PDB file of C-alpha atoms in Angstrom:
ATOM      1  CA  UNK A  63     -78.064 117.259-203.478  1.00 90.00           C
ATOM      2  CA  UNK A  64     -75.833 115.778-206.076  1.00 93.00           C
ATOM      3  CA  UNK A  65     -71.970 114.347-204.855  1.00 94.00           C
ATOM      4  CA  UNK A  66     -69.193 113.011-206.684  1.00 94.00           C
ATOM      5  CA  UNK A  67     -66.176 111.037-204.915  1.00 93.00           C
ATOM      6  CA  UNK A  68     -62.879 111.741-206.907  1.00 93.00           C
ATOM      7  CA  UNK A  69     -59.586 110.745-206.075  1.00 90.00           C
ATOM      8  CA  UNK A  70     -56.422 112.335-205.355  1.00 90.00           C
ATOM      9  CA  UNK A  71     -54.444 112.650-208.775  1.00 93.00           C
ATOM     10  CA  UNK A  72     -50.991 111.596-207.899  1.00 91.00           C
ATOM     11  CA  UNK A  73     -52.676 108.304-205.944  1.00 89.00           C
ATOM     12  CA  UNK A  74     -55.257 107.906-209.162  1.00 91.00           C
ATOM     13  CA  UNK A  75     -52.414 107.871-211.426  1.00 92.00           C
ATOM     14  CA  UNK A  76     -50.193 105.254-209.934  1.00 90.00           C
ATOM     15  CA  UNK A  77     -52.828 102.776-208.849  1.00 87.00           C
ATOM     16  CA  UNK A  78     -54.180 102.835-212.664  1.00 88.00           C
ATOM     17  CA  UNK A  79     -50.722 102.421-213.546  1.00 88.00           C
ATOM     18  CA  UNK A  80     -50.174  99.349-211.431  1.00 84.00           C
ATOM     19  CA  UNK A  81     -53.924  98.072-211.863  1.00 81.00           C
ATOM     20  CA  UNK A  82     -53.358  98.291-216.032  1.00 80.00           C
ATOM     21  CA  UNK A  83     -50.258  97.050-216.177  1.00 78.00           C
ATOM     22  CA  UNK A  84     -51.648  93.848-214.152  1.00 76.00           C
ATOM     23  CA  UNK A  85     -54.422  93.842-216.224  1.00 72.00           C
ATOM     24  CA  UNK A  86     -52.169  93.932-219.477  1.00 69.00           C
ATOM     25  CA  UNK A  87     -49.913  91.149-217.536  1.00 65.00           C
ATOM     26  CA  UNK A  88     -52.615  88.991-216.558  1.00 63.00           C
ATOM     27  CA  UNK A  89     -54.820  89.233-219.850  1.00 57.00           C
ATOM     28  CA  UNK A  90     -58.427  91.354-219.975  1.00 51.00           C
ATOM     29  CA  UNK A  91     -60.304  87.894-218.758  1.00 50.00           C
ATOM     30  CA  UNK A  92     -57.953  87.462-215.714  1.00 46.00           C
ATOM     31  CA  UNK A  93     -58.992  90.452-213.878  1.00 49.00           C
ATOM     32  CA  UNK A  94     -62.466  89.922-214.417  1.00 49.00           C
ATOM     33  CA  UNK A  95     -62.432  86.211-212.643  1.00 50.00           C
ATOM     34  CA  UNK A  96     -62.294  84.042-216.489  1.00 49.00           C
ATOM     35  CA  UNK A  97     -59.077  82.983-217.725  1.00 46.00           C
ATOM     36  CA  UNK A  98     -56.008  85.013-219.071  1.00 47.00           C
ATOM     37  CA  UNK A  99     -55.317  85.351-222.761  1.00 45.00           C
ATOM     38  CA  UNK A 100     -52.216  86.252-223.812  1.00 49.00           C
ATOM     39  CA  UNK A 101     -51.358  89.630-224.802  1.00 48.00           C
ATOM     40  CA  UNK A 102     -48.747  91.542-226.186  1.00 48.00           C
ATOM     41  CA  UNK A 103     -45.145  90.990-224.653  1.00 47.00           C
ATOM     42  CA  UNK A 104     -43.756  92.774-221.529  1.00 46.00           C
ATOM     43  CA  UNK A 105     -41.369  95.405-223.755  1.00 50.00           C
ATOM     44  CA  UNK A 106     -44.706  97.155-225.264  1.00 69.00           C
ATOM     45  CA  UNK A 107     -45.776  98.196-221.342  1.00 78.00           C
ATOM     46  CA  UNK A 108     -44.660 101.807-220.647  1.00 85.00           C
ATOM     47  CA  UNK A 109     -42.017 102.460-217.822  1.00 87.00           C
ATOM     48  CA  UNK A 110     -43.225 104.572-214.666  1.00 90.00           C
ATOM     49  CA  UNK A 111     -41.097 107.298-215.879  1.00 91.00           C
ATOM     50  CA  UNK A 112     -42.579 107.155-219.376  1.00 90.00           C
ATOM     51  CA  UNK A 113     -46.330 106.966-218.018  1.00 91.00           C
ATOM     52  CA  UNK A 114     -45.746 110.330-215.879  1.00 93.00           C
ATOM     53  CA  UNK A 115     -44.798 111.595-218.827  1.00 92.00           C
ATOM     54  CA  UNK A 116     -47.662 110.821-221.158  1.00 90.00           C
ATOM     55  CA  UNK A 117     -50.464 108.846-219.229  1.00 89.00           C
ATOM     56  CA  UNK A 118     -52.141 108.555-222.528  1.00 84.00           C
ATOM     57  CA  UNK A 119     -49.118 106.363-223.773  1.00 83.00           C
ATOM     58  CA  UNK A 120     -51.057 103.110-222.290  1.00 79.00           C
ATOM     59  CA  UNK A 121     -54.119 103.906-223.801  1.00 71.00           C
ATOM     60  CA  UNK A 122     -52.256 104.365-227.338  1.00 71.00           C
ATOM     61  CA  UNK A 123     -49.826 101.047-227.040  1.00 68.00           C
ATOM     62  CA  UNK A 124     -53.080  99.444-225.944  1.00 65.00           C
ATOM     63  CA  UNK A 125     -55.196 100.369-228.743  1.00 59.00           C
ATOM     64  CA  UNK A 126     -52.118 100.284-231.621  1.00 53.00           C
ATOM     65  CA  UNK A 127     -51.462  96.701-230.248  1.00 53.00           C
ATOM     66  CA  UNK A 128     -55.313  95.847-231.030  1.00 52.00           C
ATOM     67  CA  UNK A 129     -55.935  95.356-227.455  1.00 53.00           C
ATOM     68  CA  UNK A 130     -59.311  97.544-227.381  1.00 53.00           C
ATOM     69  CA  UNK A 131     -61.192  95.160-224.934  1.00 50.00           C
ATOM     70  CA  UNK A 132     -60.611  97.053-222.591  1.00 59.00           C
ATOM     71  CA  UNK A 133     -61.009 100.472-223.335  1.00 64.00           C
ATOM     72  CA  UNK A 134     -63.749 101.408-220.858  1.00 68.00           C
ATOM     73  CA  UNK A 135     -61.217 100.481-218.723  1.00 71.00           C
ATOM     74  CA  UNK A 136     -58.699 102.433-220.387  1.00 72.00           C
ATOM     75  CA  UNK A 137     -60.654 105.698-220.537  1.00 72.00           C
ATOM     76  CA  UNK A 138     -62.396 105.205-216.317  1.00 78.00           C
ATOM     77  CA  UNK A 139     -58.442 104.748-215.222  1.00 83.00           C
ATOM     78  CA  UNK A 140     -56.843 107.864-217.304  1.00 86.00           C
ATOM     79  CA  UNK A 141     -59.212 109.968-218.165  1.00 88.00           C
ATOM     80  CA  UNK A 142     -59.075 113.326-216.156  1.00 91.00           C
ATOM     81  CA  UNK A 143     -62.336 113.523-213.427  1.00 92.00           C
ATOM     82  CA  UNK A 144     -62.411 117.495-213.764  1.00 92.00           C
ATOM     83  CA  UNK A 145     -64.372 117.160-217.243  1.00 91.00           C
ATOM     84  CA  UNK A 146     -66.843 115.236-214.841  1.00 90.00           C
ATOM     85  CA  UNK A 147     -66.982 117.579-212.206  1.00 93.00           C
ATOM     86  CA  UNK A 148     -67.627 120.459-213.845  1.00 92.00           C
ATOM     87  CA  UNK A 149     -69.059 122.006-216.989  1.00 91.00           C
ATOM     88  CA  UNK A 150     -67.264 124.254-219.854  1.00 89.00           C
ATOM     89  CA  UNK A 151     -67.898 127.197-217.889  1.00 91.00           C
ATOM     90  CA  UNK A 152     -66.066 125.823-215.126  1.00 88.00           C
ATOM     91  CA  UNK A 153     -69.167 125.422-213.432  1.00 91.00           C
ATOM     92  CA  UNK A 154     -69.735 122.401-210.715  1.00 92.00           C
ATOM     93  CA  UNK A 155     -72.361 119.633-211.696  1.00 92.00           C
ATOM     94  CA  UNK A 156     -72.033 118.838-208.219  1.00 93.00           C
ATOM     95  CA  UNK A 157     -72.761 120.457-204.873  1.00 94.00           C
ATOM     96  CA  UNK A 158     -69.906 118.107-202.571  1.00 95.00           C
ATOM     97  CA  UNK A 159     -66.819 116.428-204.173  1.00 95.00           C
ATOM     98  CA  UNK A 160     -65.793 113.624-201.637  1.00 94.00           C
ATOM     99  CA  UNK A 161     -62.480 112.168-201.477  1.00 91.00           C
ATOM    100  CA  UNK A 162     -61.465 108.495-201.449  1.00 87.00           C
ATOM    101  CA  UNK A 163     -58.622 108.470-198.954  1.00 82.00           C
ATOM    102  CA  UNK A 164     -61.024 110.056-196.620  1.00 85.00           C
ATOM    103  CA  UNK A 165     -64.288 109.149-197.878  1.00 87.00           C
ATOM    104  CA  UNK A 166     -65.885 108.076-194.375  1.00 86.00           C
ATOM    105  CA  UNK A 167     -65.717 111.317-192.973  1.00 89.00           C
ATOM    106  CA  UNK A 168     -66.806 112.723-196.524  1.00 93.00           C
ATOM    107  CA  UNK A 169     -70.215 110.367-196.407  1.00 91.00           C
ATOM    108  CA  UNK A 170     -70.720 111.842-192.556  1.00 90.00           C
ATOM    109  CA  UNK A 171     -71.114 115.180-194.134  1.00 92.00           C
ATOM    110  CA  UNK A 172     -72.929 113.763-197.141  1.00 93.00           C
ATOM    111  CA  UNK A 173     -75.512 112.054-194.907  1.00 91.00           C
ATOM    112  CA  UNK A 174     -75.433 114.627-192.809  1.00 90.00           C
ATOM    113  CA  UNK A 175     -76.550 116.981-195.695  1.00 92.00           C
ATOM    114  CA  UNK A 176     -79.216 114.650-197.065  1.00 90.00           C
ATOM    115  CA  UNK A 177     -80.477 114.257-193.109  1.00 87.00           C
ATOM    116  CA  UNK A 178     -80.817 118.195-193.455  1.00 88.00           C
ATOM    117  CA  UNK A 179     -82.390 118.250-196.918  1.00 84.00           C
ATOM    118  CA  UNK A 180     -85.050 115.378-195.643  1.00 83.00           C
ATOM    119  CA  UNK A 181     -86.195 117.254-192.231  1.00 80.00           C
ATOM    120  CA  UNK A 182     -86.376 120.717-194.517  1.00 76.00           C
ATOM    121  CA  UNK A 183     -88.944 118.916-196.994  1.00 73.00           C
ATOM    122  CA  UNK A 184     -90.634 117.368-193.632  1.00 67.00           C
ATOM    123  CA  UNK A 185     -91.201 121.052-192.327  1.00 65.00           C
ATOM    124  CA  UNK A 186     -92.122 122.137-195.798  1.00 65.00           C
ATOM    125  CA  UNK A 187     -94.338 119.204-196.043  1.00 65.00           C
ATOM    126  CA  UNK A 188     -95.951 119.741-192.207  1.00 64.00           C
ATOM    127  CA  UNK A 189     -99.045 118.170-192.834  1.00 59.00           C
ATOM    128  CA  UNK A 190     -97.372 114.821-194.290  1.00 60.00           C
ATOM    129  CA  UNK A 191     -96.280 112.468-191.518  1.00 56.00           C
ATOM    130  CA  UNK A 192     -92.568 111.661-193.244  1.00 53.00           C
ATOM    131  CA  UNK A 193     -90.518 109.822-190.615  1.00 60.00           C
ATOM    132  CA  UNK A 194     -86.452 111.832-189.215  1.00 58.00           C
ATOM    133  CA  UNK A 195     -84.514 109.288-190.481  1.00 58.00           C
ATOM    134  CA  UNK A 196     -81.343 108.425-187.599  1.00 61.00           C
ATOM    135  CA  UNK A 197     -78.500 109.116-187.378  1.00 62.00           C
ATOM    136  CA  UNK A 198     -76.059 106.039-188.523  1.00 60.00           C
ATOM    137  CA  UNK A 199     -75.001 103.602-186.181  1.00 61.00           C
ATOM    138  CA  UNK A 200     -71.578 103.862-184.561  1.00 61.00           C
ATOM    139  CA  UNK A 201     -69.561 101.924-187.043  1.00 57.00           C
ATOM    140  CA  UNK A 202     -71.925 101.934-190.100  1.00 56.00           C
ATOM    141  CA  UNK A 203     -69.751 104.115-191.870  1.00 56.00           C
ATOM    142  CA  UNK A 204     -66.531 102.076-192.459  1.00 60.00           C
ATOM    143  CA  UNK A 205     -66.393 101.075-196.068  1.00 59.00           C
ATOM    144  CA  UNK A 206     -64.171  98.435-197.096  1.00 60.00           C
ATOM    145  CA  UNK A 207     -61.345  99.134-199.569  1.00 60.00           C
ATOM    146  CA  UNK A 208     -60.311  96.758-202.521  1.00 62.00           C
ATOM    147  CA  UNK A 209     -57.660  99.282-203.732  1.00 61.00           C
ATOM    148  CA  UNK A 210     -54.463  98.583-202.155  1.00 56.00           C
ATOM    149  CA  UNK A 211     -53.309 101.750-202.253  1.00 57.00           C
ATOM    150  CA  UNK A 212     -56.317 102.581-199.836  1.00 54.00           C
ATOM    151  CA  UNK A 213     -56.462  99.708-198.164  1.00 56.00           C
ATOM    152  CA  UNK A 214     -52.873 100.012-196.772  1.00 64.00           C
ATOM    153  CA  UNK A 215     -51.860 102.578-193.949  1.00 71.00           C
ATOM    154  CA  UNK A 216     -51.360 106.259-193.849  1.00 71.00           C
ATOM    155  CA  UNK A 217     -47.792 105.579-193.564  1.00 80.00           C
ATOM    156  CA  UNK A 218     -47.749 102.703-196.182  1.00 77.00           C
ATOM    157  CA  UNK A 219     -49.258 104.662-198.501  1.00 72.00           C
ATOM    158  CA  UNK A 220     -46.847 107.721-197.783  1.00 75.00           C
ATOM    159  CA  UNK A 221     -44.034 104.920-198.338  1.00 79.00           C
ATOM    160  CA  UNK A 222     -45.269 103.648-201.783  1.00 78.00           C
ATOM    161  CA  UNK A 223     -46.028 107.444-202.848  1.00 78.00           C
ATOM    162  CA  UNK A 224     -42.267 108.262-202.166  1.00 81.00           C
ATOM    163  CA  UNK A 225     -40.583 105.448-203.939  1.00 83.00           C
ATOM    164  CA  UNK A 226     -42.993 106.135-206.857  1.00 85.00           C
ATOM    165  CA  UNK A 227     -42.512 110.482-206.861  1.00 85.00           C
ATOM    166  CA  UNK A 228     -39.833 110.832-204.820  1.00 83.00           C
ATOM    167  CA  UNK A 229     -36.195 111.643-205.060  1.00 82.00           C
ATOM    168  CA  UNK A 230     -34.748 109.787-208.274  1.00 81.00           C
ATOM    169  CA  UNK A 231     -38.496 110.059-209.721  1.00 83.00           C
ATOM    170  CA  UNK A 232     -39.216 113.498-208.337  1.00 83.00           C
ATOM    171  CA  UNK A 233     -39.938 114.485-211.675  1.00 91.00           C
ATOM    172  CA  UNK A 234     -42.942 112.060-212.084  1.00 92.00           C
ATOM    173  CA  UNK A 235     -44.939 114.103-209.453  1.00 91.00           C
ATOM    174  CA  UNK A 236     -44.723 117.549-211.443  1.00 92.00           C
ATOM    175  CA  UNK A 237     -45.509 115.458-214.956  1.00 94.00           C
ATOM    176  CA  UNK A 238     -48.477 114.005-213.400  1.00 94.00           C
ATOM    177  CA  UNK A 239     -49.599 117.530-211.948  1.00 94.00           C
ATOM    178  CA  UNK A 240     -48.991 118.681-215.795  1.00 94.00           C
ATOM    179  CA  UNK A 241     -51.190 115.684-217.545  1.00 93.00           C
ATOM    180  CA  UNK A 242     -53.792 116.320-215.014  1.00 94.00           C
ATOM    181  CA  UNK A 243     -53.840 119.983-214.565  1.00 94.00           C
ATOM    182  CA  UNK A 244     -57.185 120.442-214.225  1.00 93.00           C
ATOM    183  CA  UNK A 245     -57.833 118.037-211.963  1.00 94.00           C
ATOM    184  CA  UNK A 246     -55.291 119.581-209.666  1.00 95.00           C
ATOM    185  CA  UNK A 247     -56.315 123.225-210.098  1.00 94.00           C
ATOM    186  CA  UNK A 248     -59.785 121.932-209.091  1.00 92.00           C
ATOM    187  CA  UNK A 249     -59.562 119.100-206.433  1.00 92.00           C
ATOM    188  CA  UNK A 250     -56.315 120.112-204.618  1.00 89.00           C
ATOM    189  CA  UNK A 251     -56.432 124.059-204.054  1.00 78.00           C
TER     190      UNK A 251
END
C-alpha cells in the first residue's frame, strides 16, 4: 500500500511564498537554527501579485542573484506534486493521496487500510502466529502542525486565504490554478 500526503495548491502556494520570502529575509542559515547572512536587498523579492503570476519567478531571482543554497528548498516549495503523484501516462504511483489540512482523518483510513492489508496476509499466512495489531488509541492520531497556515483555525485560515485571493487579488487564485494545473486537475476534482 503506497500513500502520498499532498497539499492543497492555493494553501501550498502562499505558505511557500511566505516561508521563502522569510527565508530570503532572514538569510539560508537563519531558518535552519545558525546565523543569518545577508542576502540580496528587499526590491529583488517578488510581490504576491507577481508570484501568482509566475511562481517560478523566486526560483529565477534566487538563482540569477547567486543565491543557489537553497535550491532544494526552492524546487520542494514550487515544484508541482502531480509529477510525483503520477507517471507520464497519467498513471498513480500511489494507491491513497492524503491531504494536509485534513491529514488525521486521512491516516485513520491509511491505518485503517494497512490494519486490513496485515489481517489479509495473517489469513493468507494461517499457520504463522502474526499478532492483529489495535486499533490506535483515542487521541494517538493528532499530529502537531509547524505550518502556520495549518496550525491556525478553519476560520483563520479561511481569513488569510481571502486577503491573499480574494477581492482586489481575485486574480491570484485563477493564476495559481494556471501555474499548477495539473495539480488541480488531479488533487481537487
Amino acid at each position: 500500500f503506497v500513500f502520498a500526503v499532498a497539499r492543497n495548491v492555493w494553501l501550498r502556494a502562499a505558505s511557500a511564498y511566505h516561508f521563502l520570502n522569510a527565508t530570503q529575509r532572514a538569510g539560508p542559515m537563519a531558518m535552519h537554527g545558525g546565523q543569518p547572512i545577508p542576502v540580496a536587498q528587499r526590491e529583488t523579492w517578488p510581490t504576491w501579485p507577481e508570484f501568482c503570476k509566475d511562481p517560478s519567478v523566486i526560483a529565477r531571482r534566487a538563482f540569477c542573484r547567486g543565491r543557489c543554497w537553497e535550491w532544494h528548498t526552492l524546487l520542494t516549495h514550487l515544484a508541482p506534486q502531480a509529477p510525483c503523484l503520477v507517471d507520464f501516462a497519467g498513471r498513480p504511483f500511489v494507491d491513497y493521496v492524503a491531504d494536509t489540512e485534513h491529514l488525521e482523518e486521512d491516516m485513520k483510513e491509511i491505518l485503517s487500510e494497512l490494519r486490513k492489508r496485515v489481517a489479509e496476509q495473517i489469513d493468507a499466512d494461517a499457520g504463522r502466529a502474526w499478532p492483529t495489531p489495535p486499533p490506535p488509541a483515542p487521541g494517538m492520531l493528532r499530529l502537531p502542525h509547524a505550518n502556520a497556515m495549518l496550525s491556525s483555525t478553519a476560520e483563520q485560515r479561511g481569513h488569510r486565504l481571502r486577503a491573499l485571493f480574494g477581492p482586489g487579488n481575485a486574480a491570484c487564485a485563477q493564476q495559481i490554478a494556471r501555474a499548477y494545473r495539473e495539480d488541480v486537475e488531479l488533487l481537487h476534482r
